[in-house]
PDB file of C-alpha atoms in Angstrom:
ATOM      1  CA  MET A   1     147.153  94.017 156.101  1.00  0.00           C
ATOM      2  CA  GLU A   2     150.887  94.200 155.980  1.00  0.00           C
ATOM      3  CA  PRO A   3     153.110  91.508 155.525  1.00  0.00           C
ATOM      4  CA  ASP A   4     155.492  90.341 158.090  1.00  0.00           C
ATOM      5  CA  GLY A   5     158.873  91.128 158.278  1.00  0.00           C
ATOM      6  CA  GLU A   6     160.189  88.122 156.549  1.00  0.00           C
ATOM      7  CA  ARG A   7     157.572  88.345 153.783  1.00  0.00           C
ATOM      8  CA  ALA A   8     158.176  91.979 153.221  1.00  0.00           C
ATOM      9  CA  GLN A   9     162.073  91.197 152.601  1.00  0.00           C
ATOM     10  CA  THR A  10     161.092  88.722 149.993  1.00  0.00           C
ATOM     11  CA  VAL A  11     158.843  91.267 148.376  1.00  0.00           C
ATOM     12  CA  ALA A  12     161.593  93.907 148.265  1.00  0.00           C
ATOM     13  CA  LEU A  13     164.008  91.027 146.902  1.00  0.00           C
ATOM     14  CA  ILE A  14     161.585  90.084 144.192  1.00  0.00           C
ATOM     15  CA  ALA A  15     161.230  93.852 142.966  1.00  0.00           C
ATOM     16  CA  LYS A  16     165.267  94.431 143.063  1.00  0.00           C
ATOM     17  CA  TRP A  17     165.745  90.920 140.876  1.00  0.00           C
ATOM     18  CA  ARG A  18     162.755  92.237 138.572  1.00  0.00           C
ATOM     19  CA  TYR A  19     163.932  96.000 138.117  1.00  0.00           C
ATOM     20  CA  HIS A  20     167.745  96.130 138.483  1.00  0.00           C
ATOM     21  CA  GLU A  21     168.461  92.423 136.708  1.00  0.00           C
ATOM     22  CA  ALA A  22     165.350  92.397 134.438  1.00  0.00           C
ATOM     23  CA  LEU A  23     164.991  88.820 135.695  1.00  0.00           C
ATOM     24  CA  GLY A  24     161.903  86.754 134.323  1.00  0.00           C
ATOM     25  CA  PHE A  25     159.400  85.275 136.493  1.00  0.00           C
ATOM     26  CA  ASP A  26     160.394  81.736 136.284  1.00  0.00           C
ATOM     27  CA  THR A  27     164.056  82.900 137.038  1.00  0.00           C
ATOM     28  CA  ILE A  28     162.899  84.648 139.892  1.00  0.00           C
ATOM     29  CA  ALA A  29     160.924  81.526 141.431  1.00  0.00           C
ATOM     30  CA  GLU A  30     163.786  79.183 140.748  1.00  0.00           C
ATOM     31  CA  ARG A  31     166.029  81.531 143.031  1.00  0.00           C
ATOM     32  CA  LEU A  32     163.449  82.019 145.694  1.00  0.00           C
ATOM     33  CA  ASN A  33     162.811  77.805 145.507  1.00  0.00           C
ATOM     34  CA  GLN A  34     166.428  77.652 146.579  1.00  0.00           C
ATOM     35  CA  ASP A  35     165.739  78.429 150.186  1.00  0.00           C
ATOM     36  CA  THR A  36     162.419  78.333 151.115  1.00  0.00           C
ATOM     37  CA  ASP A  37     162.861  78.468 154.465  1.00  0.00           C
ATOM     38  CA  GLU A  38     164.246  81.917 154.309  1.00  0.00           C
ATOM     39  CA  HIS A  39     161.731  82.792 151.484  1.00  0.00           C
ATOM     40  CA  PRO A  40     158.430  80.881 152.347  1.00  0.00           C
ATOM     41  CA  PRO A  41     155.970  80.562 149.426  1.00  0.00           C
ATOM     42  CA  PRO A  42     152.558  82.259 149.743  1.00  0.00           C
ATOM     43  CA  GLN A  43     149.971  80.473 151.344  1.00  0.00           C
ATOM     44  CA  PRO A  44     146.546  80.405 149.582  1.00  0.00           C
ATOM     45  CA  PRO A  45     143.531  81.129 151.618  1.00  0.00           C
ATOM     46  CA  GLY A  46     142.349  77.719 153.249  1.00  0.00           C
ATOM     47  CA  GLY A  47     145.872  76.228 151.935  1.00  0.00           C
ATOM     48  CA  SER A  48     144.009  73.871 149.832  1.00  0.00           C
ATOM     49  CA  ARG A  49     145.959  74.930 146.815  1.00  0.00           C
ATOM     50  CA  ALA A  50     149.236  75.417 148.230  1.00  0.00           C
ATOM     51  CA  GLN A  51     152.139  73.800 146.392  1.00  0.00           C
ATOM     52  CA  GLY A  52     154.846  74.243 148.949  1.00  0.00           C
ATOM     53  CA  ALA A  53     157.056  75.985 146.186  1.00  0.00           C
ATOM     54  CA  TRP A  54     157.333  79.525 144.321  1.00  0.00           C
ATOM     55  CA  SER A  55     155.480  79.476 140.904  1.00  0.00           C
ATOM     56  CA  THR A  56     155.768  81.604 138.163  1.00  0.00           C
ATOM     57  CA  SER A  57     152.207  82.928 138.890  1.00  0.00           C
ATOM     58  CA  SER A  58     152.836  83.555 142.275  1.00  0.00           C
ATOM     59  CA  VAL A  59     155.619  86.036 141.696  1.00  0.00           C
ATOM     60  CA  ALA A  60     154.079  87.737 138.835  1.00  0.00           C
ATOM     61  CA  ASP A  61     151.199  88.186 141.492  1.00  0.00           C
ATOM     62  CA  ILE A  62     153.497  89.965 143.885  1.00  0.00           C
ATOM     63  CA  LEU A  63     154.954  92.330 140.795  1.00  0.00           C
ATOM     64  CA  LYS A  64     151.390  93.188 139.754  1.00  0.00           C
ATOM     65  CA  ASN A  65     149.888  94.036 143.137  1.00  0.00           C
ATOM     66  CA  PRO A  66     150.011  98.107 143.583  1.00  0.00           C
ATOM     67  CA  LYS A  67     149.328  97.635 147.380  1.00  0.00           C
ATOM     68  CA  TYR A  68     153.042  96.808 148.057  1.00  0.00           C
ATOM     69  CA  THR A  69     153.833 100.557 146.948  1.00  0.00           C
ATOM     70  CA  GLY A  70     151.955 101.549 150.386  1.00  0.00           C
ATOM     71  CA  TYR A  71     149.051 103.297 148.530  1.00  0.00           C
ATOM     72  CA  GLN A  72     145.056 102.149 148.446  1.00  0.00           C
ATOM     73  CA  VAL A  73     144.112 101.305 144.949  1.00  0.00           C
ATOM     74  CA  TYR A  74     140.476 101.340 143.696  1.00  0.00           C
ATOM     75  CA  ASN A  75     138.815 100.198 140.686  1.00  0.00           C
ATOM     76  CA  ARG A  76     141.247  97.240 139.641  1.00  0.00           C
ATOM     77  CA  ARG A  77     138.516  95.465 138.752  1.00  0.00           C
ATOM     78  CA  ALA A  78     134.895  96.020 137.564  1.00  0.00           C
ATOM     79  CA  ARG A  79     131.894  94.397 136.121  1.00  0.00           C
ATOM     80  CA  ARG A  80     131.275  95.270 132.440  1.00  0.00           C
ATOM     81  CA  SER A  81     127.584  94.160 132.347  1.00  0.00           C
ATOM     82  CA  ARG A  82     124.939  92.720 134.654  1.00  0.00           C
ATOM     83  CA  GLY A  83     125.730  89.267 135.579  1.00  0.00           C
ATOM     84  CA  ALA A  84     129.001  89.278 134.454  1.00  0.00           C
ATOM     85  CA  TRP A  85     132.234  88.349 136.178  1.00  0.00           C
ATOM     86  CA  ASN A  86     134.475  91.302 137.488  1.00  0.00           C
ATOM     87  CA  ARG A  87     137.401  91.690 135.235  1.00  0.00           C
ATOM     88  CA  GLN A  88     140.793  93.335 135.653  1.00  0.00           C
ATOM     89  CA  ASN A  89     140.944  96.778 134.666  1.00  0.00           C
ATOM     90  CA  PRO A  90     144.051  98.151 133.020  1.00  0.00           C
ATOM     91  CA  PRO A  91     146.369 100.390 135.276  1.00  0.00           C
ATOM     92  CA  GLU A  92     145.324 103.494 133.676  1.00  0.00           C
ATOM     93  CA  MET A  93     141.977 103.190 135.192  1.00  0.00           C
ATOM     94  CA  TRP A  94     143.151 102.505 138.609  1.00  0.00           C
ATOM     95  CA  VAL A  95     142.201 105.202 141.118  1.00  0.00           C
ATOM     96  CA  TRP A  96     144.940 105.790 143.597  1.00  0.00           C
ATOM     97  CA  SER A  97     144.984 107.122 147.375  1.00  0.00           C
ATOM     98  CA  THR A  98     146.319 110.483 147.556  1.00  0.00           C
ATOM     99  CA  ASP A  99     148.779 109.546 150.239  1.00  0.00           C
ATOM    100  CA  PRO A 100     150.536 106.218 151.170  1.00  0.00           C
ATOM    101  CA  VAL A 101     148.116 104.302 153.998  1.00  0.00           C
ATOM    102  CA  HIS A 102     151.170 101.869 155.114  1.00  0.00           C
ATOM    103  CA  GLU A 103     154.938 101.613 154.695  1.00  0.00           C
ATOM    104  CA  PRO A 104     155.961 100.663 150.908  1.00  0.00           C
ATOM    105  CA  LEU A 105     157.946  97.440 150.173  1.00  0.00           C
ATOM    106  CA  ILE A 106     158.174  98.632 146.227  1.00  0.00           C
ATOM    107  CA  PRO A 107     158.883 102.302 145.432  1.00  0.00           C
ATOM    108  CA  LYS A 108     155.817 103.592 143.329  1.00  0.00           C
ATOM    109  CA  TRP A 109     158.426 104.878 140.682  1.00  0.00           C
ATOM    110  CA  MET A 110     159.633 101.400 140.335  1.00  0.00           C
ATOM    111  CA  PHE A 111     156.324  99.934 140.311  1.00  0.00           C
ATOM    112  CA  ASP A 112     155.135 102.239 137.302  1.00  0.00           C
ATOM    113  CA  GLU A 113     158.462 101.608 135.442  1.00  0.00           C
ATOM    114  CA  MET A 114     157.808  97.698 135.659  1.00  0.00           C
ATOM    115  CA  THR A 115     154.309  98.048 134.879  1.00  0.00           C
ATOM    116  CA  ALA A 116     154.854 100.010 131.846  1.00  0.00           C
ATOM    117  CA  THR A 117     157.695  97.696 130.633  1.00  0.00           C
ATOM    118  CA  ARG A 118     155.907  94.570 131.713  1.00  0.00           C
ATOM    119  CA  THR A 119     155.513  93.017 128.130  1.00  0.00           C
ATOM    120  CA  GLN A 120     158.968  94.211 126.581  1.00  0.00           C
ATOM    121  CA  ARG A 121     160.821  90.821 127.167  1.00  0.00           C
ATOM    122  CA  ARG A 122     157.727  88.564 126.843  1.00  0.00           C
ATOM    123  CA  GLY A 123     158.873  85.288 125.586  1.00  0.00           C
ATOM    124  CA  SER A 124     162.513  85.927 126.377  1.00  0.00           C
ATOM    125  CA  ARG A 125     164.469  83.578 128.455  1.00  0.00           C
ATOM    126  CA  ASP A 126     167.076  84.791 131.090  1.00  0.00           C
ATOM    127  CA  GLY A 127     170.393  83.900 130.937  1.00  0.00           C
ATOM    128  CA  ALA A 128     173.190  84.267 127.998  1.00  0.00           C
ATOM    129  CA  GLY A 129     173.518  80.514 127.022  1.00  0.00           C
ATOM    130  CA  LEU A 130     171.831  78.748 123.945  1.00  0.00           C
ATOM    131  CA  LYS A 131     168.214  78.344 123.981  1.00  0.00           C
ATOM    132  CA  LYS A 132     167.049  74.812 124.260  1.00  0.00           C
ATOM    133  CA  ASP A 133     166.789  74.155 120.941  1.00  0.00           C
ATOM    134  CA  PRO A 134     168.722  71.681 118.694  1.00  0.00           C
ATOM    135  CA  ARG A 135     168.823  73.923 115.914  1.00  0.00           C
ATOM    136  CA  ALA A 136     170.522  76.963 117.884  1.00  0.00           C
ATOM    137  CA  LYS A 137     174.248  77.304 117.205  1.00  0.00           C
ATOM    138  CA  ARG A 138     175.097  80.549 118.881  1.00  0.00           C
ATOM    139  CA  THR A 139     173.882  83.539 121.315  1.00  0.00           C
ATOM    140  CA  TYR A 140     174.231  87.224 121.122  1.00  0.00           C
ATOM    141  CA  LEU A 141     175.933  89.552 123.254  1.00  0.00           C
ATOM    142  CA  LEU A 142     173.504  92.102 123.463  1.00  0.00           C
ATOM    143  CA  ARG A 143     170.180  89.654 123.453  1.00  0.00           C
ATOM    144  CA  SER A 144     167.365  91.605 124.793  1.00  0.00           C
ATOM    145  CA  ARG A 145     169.350  94.783 125.431  1.00  0.00           C
ATOM    146  CA  VAL A 146     168.674  96.548 122.002  1.00  0.00           C
ATOM    147  CA  THR A 147     165.398  98.180 121.606  1.00  0.00           C
ATOM    148  CA  CYS A 148     164.088  99.820 118.664  1.00  0.00           C
ATOM    149  CA  ASP A 149     162.629 103.562 118.886  1.00  0.00           C
ATOM    150  CA  CYS A 150     159.378 101.812 118.404  1.00  0.00           C
ATOM    151  CA  GLY A 151     159.797 100.216 121.719  1.00  0.00           C
ATOM    152  CA  ARG A 152     160.295  96.488 120.551  1.00  0.00           C
ATOM    153  CA  ARG A 153     163.307  94.472 121.250  1.00  0.00           C
ATOM    154  CA  MET A 154     165.403  93.885 118.439  1.00  0.00           C
ATOM    155  CA  MET A 155     166.246  90.366 117.376  1.00  0.00           C
ATOM    156  CA  GLY A 156     170.049  89.189 116.580  1.00  0.00           C
ATOM    157  CA  MET A 157     170.784  87.686 113.419  1.00  0.00           C
ATOM    158  CA  ALA A 158     174.203  86.672 112.036  1.00  0.00           C
ATOM    159  CA  ARG A 159     175.409  87.567 108.302  1.00  0.00           C
ATOM    160  CA  LYS A 160     178.645  86.919 106.435  1.00  0.00           C
ATOM    161  CA  SER A 161     179.136  90.558 106.982  1.00  0.00           C
ATOM    162  CA  GLY A 162     178.714  90.520 110.905  1.00  0.00           C
ATOM    163  CA  VAL A 163     176.309  90.375 113.457  1.00  0.00           C
ATOM    164  CA  TYR A 164     173.071  92.505 113.323  1.00  0.00           C
ATOM    165  CA  TYR A 165     170.099  93.547 115.616  1.00  0.00           C
ATOM    166  CA  ARG A 166     166.708  93.446 113.718  1.00  0.00           C
ATOM    167  CA  CYS A 167     163.053  95.040 114.367  1.00  0.00           C
ATOM    168  CA  HIS A 168     160.483  93.569 112.001  1.00  0.00           C
ATOM    169  CA  PRO A 169     157.217  94.534 113.239  1.00  0.00           C
ATOM    170  CA  ALA A 170     155.201  93.080 110.836  1.00  0.00           C
ATOM    171  CA  GLY A 171     156.355  89.549 111.801  1.00  0.00           C
ATOM    172  CA  ASN A 172     155.006  89.771 115.378  1.00  0.00           C
ATOM    173  CA  ASN A 173     151.860  91.410 114.427  1.00  0.00           C
ATOM    174  CA  ARG A 174     150.470  89.256 111.512  1.00  0.00           C
ATOM    175  CA  GLY A 175     147.144  90.681 110.345  1.00  0.00           C
ATOM    176  CA  ARG A 176     147.359  93.678 112.405  1.00  0.00           C
ATOM    177  CA  PRO A 177     148.966  96.392 110.164  1.00  0.00           C
ATOM    178  CA  ASP A 178     147.543  99.264 112.517  1.00  0.00           C
ATOM    179  CA  LYS A 179     150.284  98.010 115.124  1.00  0.00           C
ATOM    180  CA  HIS A 180     153.255  99.309 112.939  1.00  0.00           C
ATOM    181  CA  GLU A 181     151.718 101.863 111.104  1.00  0.00           C
ATOM    182  CA  GLY A 182     154.504 104.258 109.859  1.00  0.00           C
ATOM    183  CA  HIS A 183     157.058 101.902 110.621  1.00  0.00           C
ATOM    184  CA  PRO A 184     159.906 100.942 108.366  1.00  0.00           C
ATOM    185  CA  PRO A 185     159.063  97.222 106.938  1.00  0.00           C
ATOM    186  CA  THR A 186     162.582  96.113 108.703  1.00  0.00           C
ATOM    187  CA  VAL A 187     165.149  98.149 110.765  1.00  0.00           C
ATOM    188  CA  TYR A 188     168.985  96.989 111.107  1.00  0.00           C
ATOM    189  CA  ILE A 189     171.660  98.113 113.060  1.00  0.00           C
ATOM    190  CA  ARG A 190     175.399  96.294 113.353  1.00  0.00           C
ATOM    191  CA  GLU A 191     176.587  94.997 116.373  1.00  0.00           C
ATOM    192  CA  ASP A 192     180.170  96.422 116.136  1.00  0.00           C
ATOM    193  CA  LEU A 193     178.531 100.067 115.903  1.00  0.00           C
ATOM    194  CA  ILE A 194     176.836  99.414 119.076  1.00  0.00           C
ATOM    195  CA  LEU A 195     179.570  98.288 121.088  1.00  0.00           C
ATOM    196  CA  GLU A 196     181.676 101.065 119.747  1.00  0.00           C
ATOM    197  CA  GLN A 197     179.257 103.693 121.260  1.00  0.00           C
ATOM    198  CA  VAL A 198     179.221 101.768 124.444  1.00  0.00           C
ATOM    199  CA  GLU A 199     182.842 101.931 124.585  1.00  0.00           C
ATOM    200  CA  ALA A 200     182.846 105.411 124.191  1.00  0.00           C
ATOM    201  CA  PHE A 201     180.465 106.086 126.748  1.00  0.00           C
ATOM    202  CA  PHE A 202     182.195 104.021 129.404  1.00  0.00           C
ATOM    203  CA  ASN A 203     185.616 105.802 128.535  1.00  0.00           C
ATOM    204  CA  GLU A 204     184.105 109.230 128.589  1.00  0.00           C
ATOM    205  CA  ARG A 205     181.387 108.951 131.414  1.00  0.00           C
ATOM    206  CA  LEU A 206     182.935 106.413 133.716  1.00  0.00           C
ATOM    207  CA  PHE A 207     186.373 106.462 133.335  1.00  0.00           C
ATOM    208  CA  GLY A 208     187.213 109.831 131.648  1.00  0.00           C
ATOM    209  CA  ALA A 209     188.976 113.096 133.034  1.00  0.00           C
ATOM    210  CA  GLN A 210     185.715 115.049 132.907  1.00  0.00           C
ATOM    211  CA  ARG A 211     183.228 112.358 134.142  1.00  0.00           C
ATOM    212  CA  HIS A 212     182.341 114.345 137.401  1.00  0.00           C
ATOM    213  CA  GLU A 213     181.477 117.517 134.986  1.00  0.00           C
ATOM    214  CA  LEU A 214     179.426 115.396 132.832  1.00  0.00           C
ATOM    215  CA  LEU A 215     177.510 113.863 135.527  1.00  0.00           C
ATOM    216  CA  VAL A 216     176.802 117.237 136.902  1.00  0.00           C
ATOM    217  CA  ALA A 217     175.689 118.470 133.479  1.00  0.00           C
ATOM    218  CA  GLY A 218     173.324 115.529 132.982  1.00  0.00           C
ATOM    219  CA  GLN A 219     172.133 115.990 136.225  1.00  0.00           C
ATOM    220  CA  ASP A 220     171.168 119.749 135.561  1.00  0.00           C
ATOM    221  CA  ASP A 221     169.638 118.511 132.201  1.00  0.00           C
ATOM    222  CA  GLY A 222     167.361 115.989 134.081  1.00  0.00           C
ATOM    223  CA  GLN A 223     166.126 118.844 136.556  1.00  0.00           C
ATOM    224  CA  ASN A 224     165.272 121.019 134.007  1.00  0.00           C
ATOM    225  CA  ALA A 225     163.330 118.471 131.860  1.00  0.00           C
ATOM    226  CA  LYS A 226     161.651 117.494 135.355  1.00  0.00           C
ATOM    227  CA  ARG A 227     160.694 121.024 135.561  1.00  0.00           C
ATOM    228  CA  GLN A 228     159.373 121.472 132.189  1.00  0.00           C
ATOM    229  CA  ASP A 229     157.172 118.532 132.425  1.00  0.00           C
ATOM    230  CA  THR A 230     155.890 119.783 136.132  1.00  0.00           C
ATOM    231  CA  GLU A 231     154.836 122.943 134.139  1.00  0.00           C
ATOM    232  CA  ARG A 232     153.326 121.081 131.332  1.00  0.00           C
ATOM    233  CA  ARG A 233     151.331 119.319 134.017  1.00  0.00           C
ATOM    234  CA  ARG A 234     150.504 122.434 135.667  1.00  0.00           C
ATOM    235  CA  GLN A 235     149.292 123.963 132.489  1.00  0.00           C
ATOM    236  CA  ALA A 236     147.228 120.916 131.595  1.00  0.00           C
ATOM    237  CA  LEU A 237     145.503 121.042 135.145  1.00  0.00           C
ATOM    238  CA  ARG A 238     144.935 124.882 134.840  1.00  0.00           C
ATOM    239  CA  LYS A 239     143.202 124.510 131.682  1.00  0.00           C
ATOM    240  CA  LYS A 240     141.135 121.528 132.968  1.00  0.00           C
ATOM    241  CA  ILE A 241     140.203 123.576 136.182  1.00  0.00           C
ATOM    242  CA  ALA A 242     138.888 126.448 133.560  1.00  0.00           C
ATOM    243  CA  ASP A 243     137.272 124.175 131.658  1.00  0.00           C
ATOM    244  CA  THR A 244     135.243 122.749 134.783  1.00  0.00           C
ATOM    245  CA  ALA A 245     134.420 126.146 135.665  1.00  0.00           C
ATOM    246  CA  ARG A 246     133.072 127.071 132.375  1.00  0.00           C
ATOM    247  CA  LYS A 247     130.694 123.813 132.574  1.00  0.00           C
ATOM    248  CA  GLN A 248     129.674 124.953 135.958  1.00  0.00           C
ATOM    249  CA  ASP A 249     128.652 128.255 134.838  1.00  0.00           C
ATOM    250  CA  ASN A 250     126.738 126.750 131.875  1.00  0.00           C
ATOM    251  CA  LEU A 251     124.791 124.615 134.048  1.00  0.00           C
ATOM    252  CA  LEU A 252     123.894 127.711 136.212  1.00  0.00           C
ATOM    253  CA  ARG A 253     122.880 129.606 133.523  1.00  0.00           C
ATOM    254  CA  GLN A 254     120.638 126.835 132.311  1.00  0.00           C
ATOM    255  CA  ALA A 255     119.165 126.837 135.580  1.00  0.00           C
ATOM    256  CA  GLU A 256     118.497 130.382 135.847  1.00  0.00           C
ATOM    257  CA  ASP A 257     116.699 130.360 132.284  1.00  0.00           C
ATOM    258  CA  ALA A 258     114.752 127.342 133.093  1.00  0.00           C
ATOM    259  CA  ASP A 259     111.203 127.339 134.107  1.00  0.00           C
ATOM    260  CA  PRO A 260     111.156 127.829 137.726  1.00  0.00           C
ATOM    261  CA  ASP A 261     108.195 124.974 138.046  1.00  0.00           C
ATOM    262  CA  ASP A 262     110.256 122.278 136.336  1.00  0.00           C
ATOM    263  CA  PRO A 263     110.728 119.504 139.223  1.00  0.00           C
ATOM    264  CA  PHE A 264     114.338 119.031 138.395  1.00  0.00           C
ATOM    265  CA  ILE A 265     115.213 122.725 138.642  1.00  0.00           C
ATOM    266  CA  GLN A 266     113.362 123.023 141.922  1.00  0.00           C
ATOM    267  CA  GLY A 267     115.486 119.894 143.403  1.00  0.00           C
ATOM    268  CA  LEU A 268     118.868 121.450 141.763  1.00  0.00           C
ATOM    269  CA  ARG A 269     118.217 124.685 143.500  1.00  0.00           C
ATOM    270  CA  GLN A 270     117.204 123.483 146.753  1.00  0.00           C
ATOM    271  CA  ARG A 271     120.202 121.148 146.880  1.00  0.00           C
ATOM    272  CA  TYR A 272     122.239 124.397 145.893  1.00  0.00           C
ATOM    273  CA  ASN A 273     120.810 125.876 148.877  1.00  0.00           C
ATOM    274  CA  ASP A 274     121.396 123.034 151.253  1.00  0.00           C
ATOM    275  CA  VAL A 275     125.055 123.156 150.494  1.00  0.00           C
ATOM    276  CA  PHE A 276     125.361 126.951 150.469  1.00  0.00           C
ATOM    277  CA  ASN A 277     123.991 126.503 154.114  1.00  0.00           C
ATOM    278  CA  GLU A 278     126.093 123.836 155.263  1.00  0.00           C
ATOM    279  CA  ARG A 279     129.281 125.737 153.977  1.00  0.00           C
ATOM    280  CA  LYS A 280     127.944 128.832 155.860  1.00  0.00           C
ATOM    281  CA  HIS A 281     127.251 127.052 158.923  1.00  0.00           C
ATOM    282  CA  SER A 282     130.823 125.428 158.939  1.00  0.00           C
ATOM    283  CA  SER A 283     132.293 128.715 158.773  1.00  0.00           C
ATOM    284  CA  THR A 284     131.006 130.176 161.713  1.00  0.00           C
ATOM    285  CA  HIS A 285     131.931 127.107 164.065  1.00  0.00           C
TER     286      HIS A 285
END
């Protein structure tokens, strides 16, 4: 069942705040609660647990629900053993419908990106002010915006020589050396060097005399990369099809060489004949 117009606008707004402004669930909930008439909180089944306000979990439920992309998604939950509770499957195990089944409220590409980066800002507050800690003396200009090659957010730190951003994976994965295998013990980068590159980018790409030519060239590079990626996927699918055909030939060869009185082989041949006759009958109508 699709949400009504008011609900649909709220869902789209939540996705916009999350994707474009990188806001946390709690900050989004605070914004929505500023006008609950325009953004009515979700009502749980039966209404017995209704809070009358947006919560962090209600915002997270919307952003994690693939139905708002317009597609039907299967295998989101599964039971691991007999008698056990259904558990959430990871997104890579979901099965998506070939085409959308209703109007999307969140573009699928946006949902995929938010799903892939969901944990990158975990534990990070929104805003640029001091955190709620009496020991906090300063904040960092590029807080939550500097990412190491490993995908982790780099933490700000001040030294006499200046401000740095640091990635120290061992401190975040104690007891799990496999989580940062091959990573240097600590990676530092100076804030002033980052700002120099940011300023150069703006001067060249946004305000420079050649900004249009650079934009077009960047788009061409992006299209070339997309074509290369499409070709890689095509080759992978061709390889998979060829492998499937090879397996089918092996099965048919085994069936041909097997004992004709084997009950399994008899059933297999009968099923093959039934399917063949069904296709033949369909092709004549």
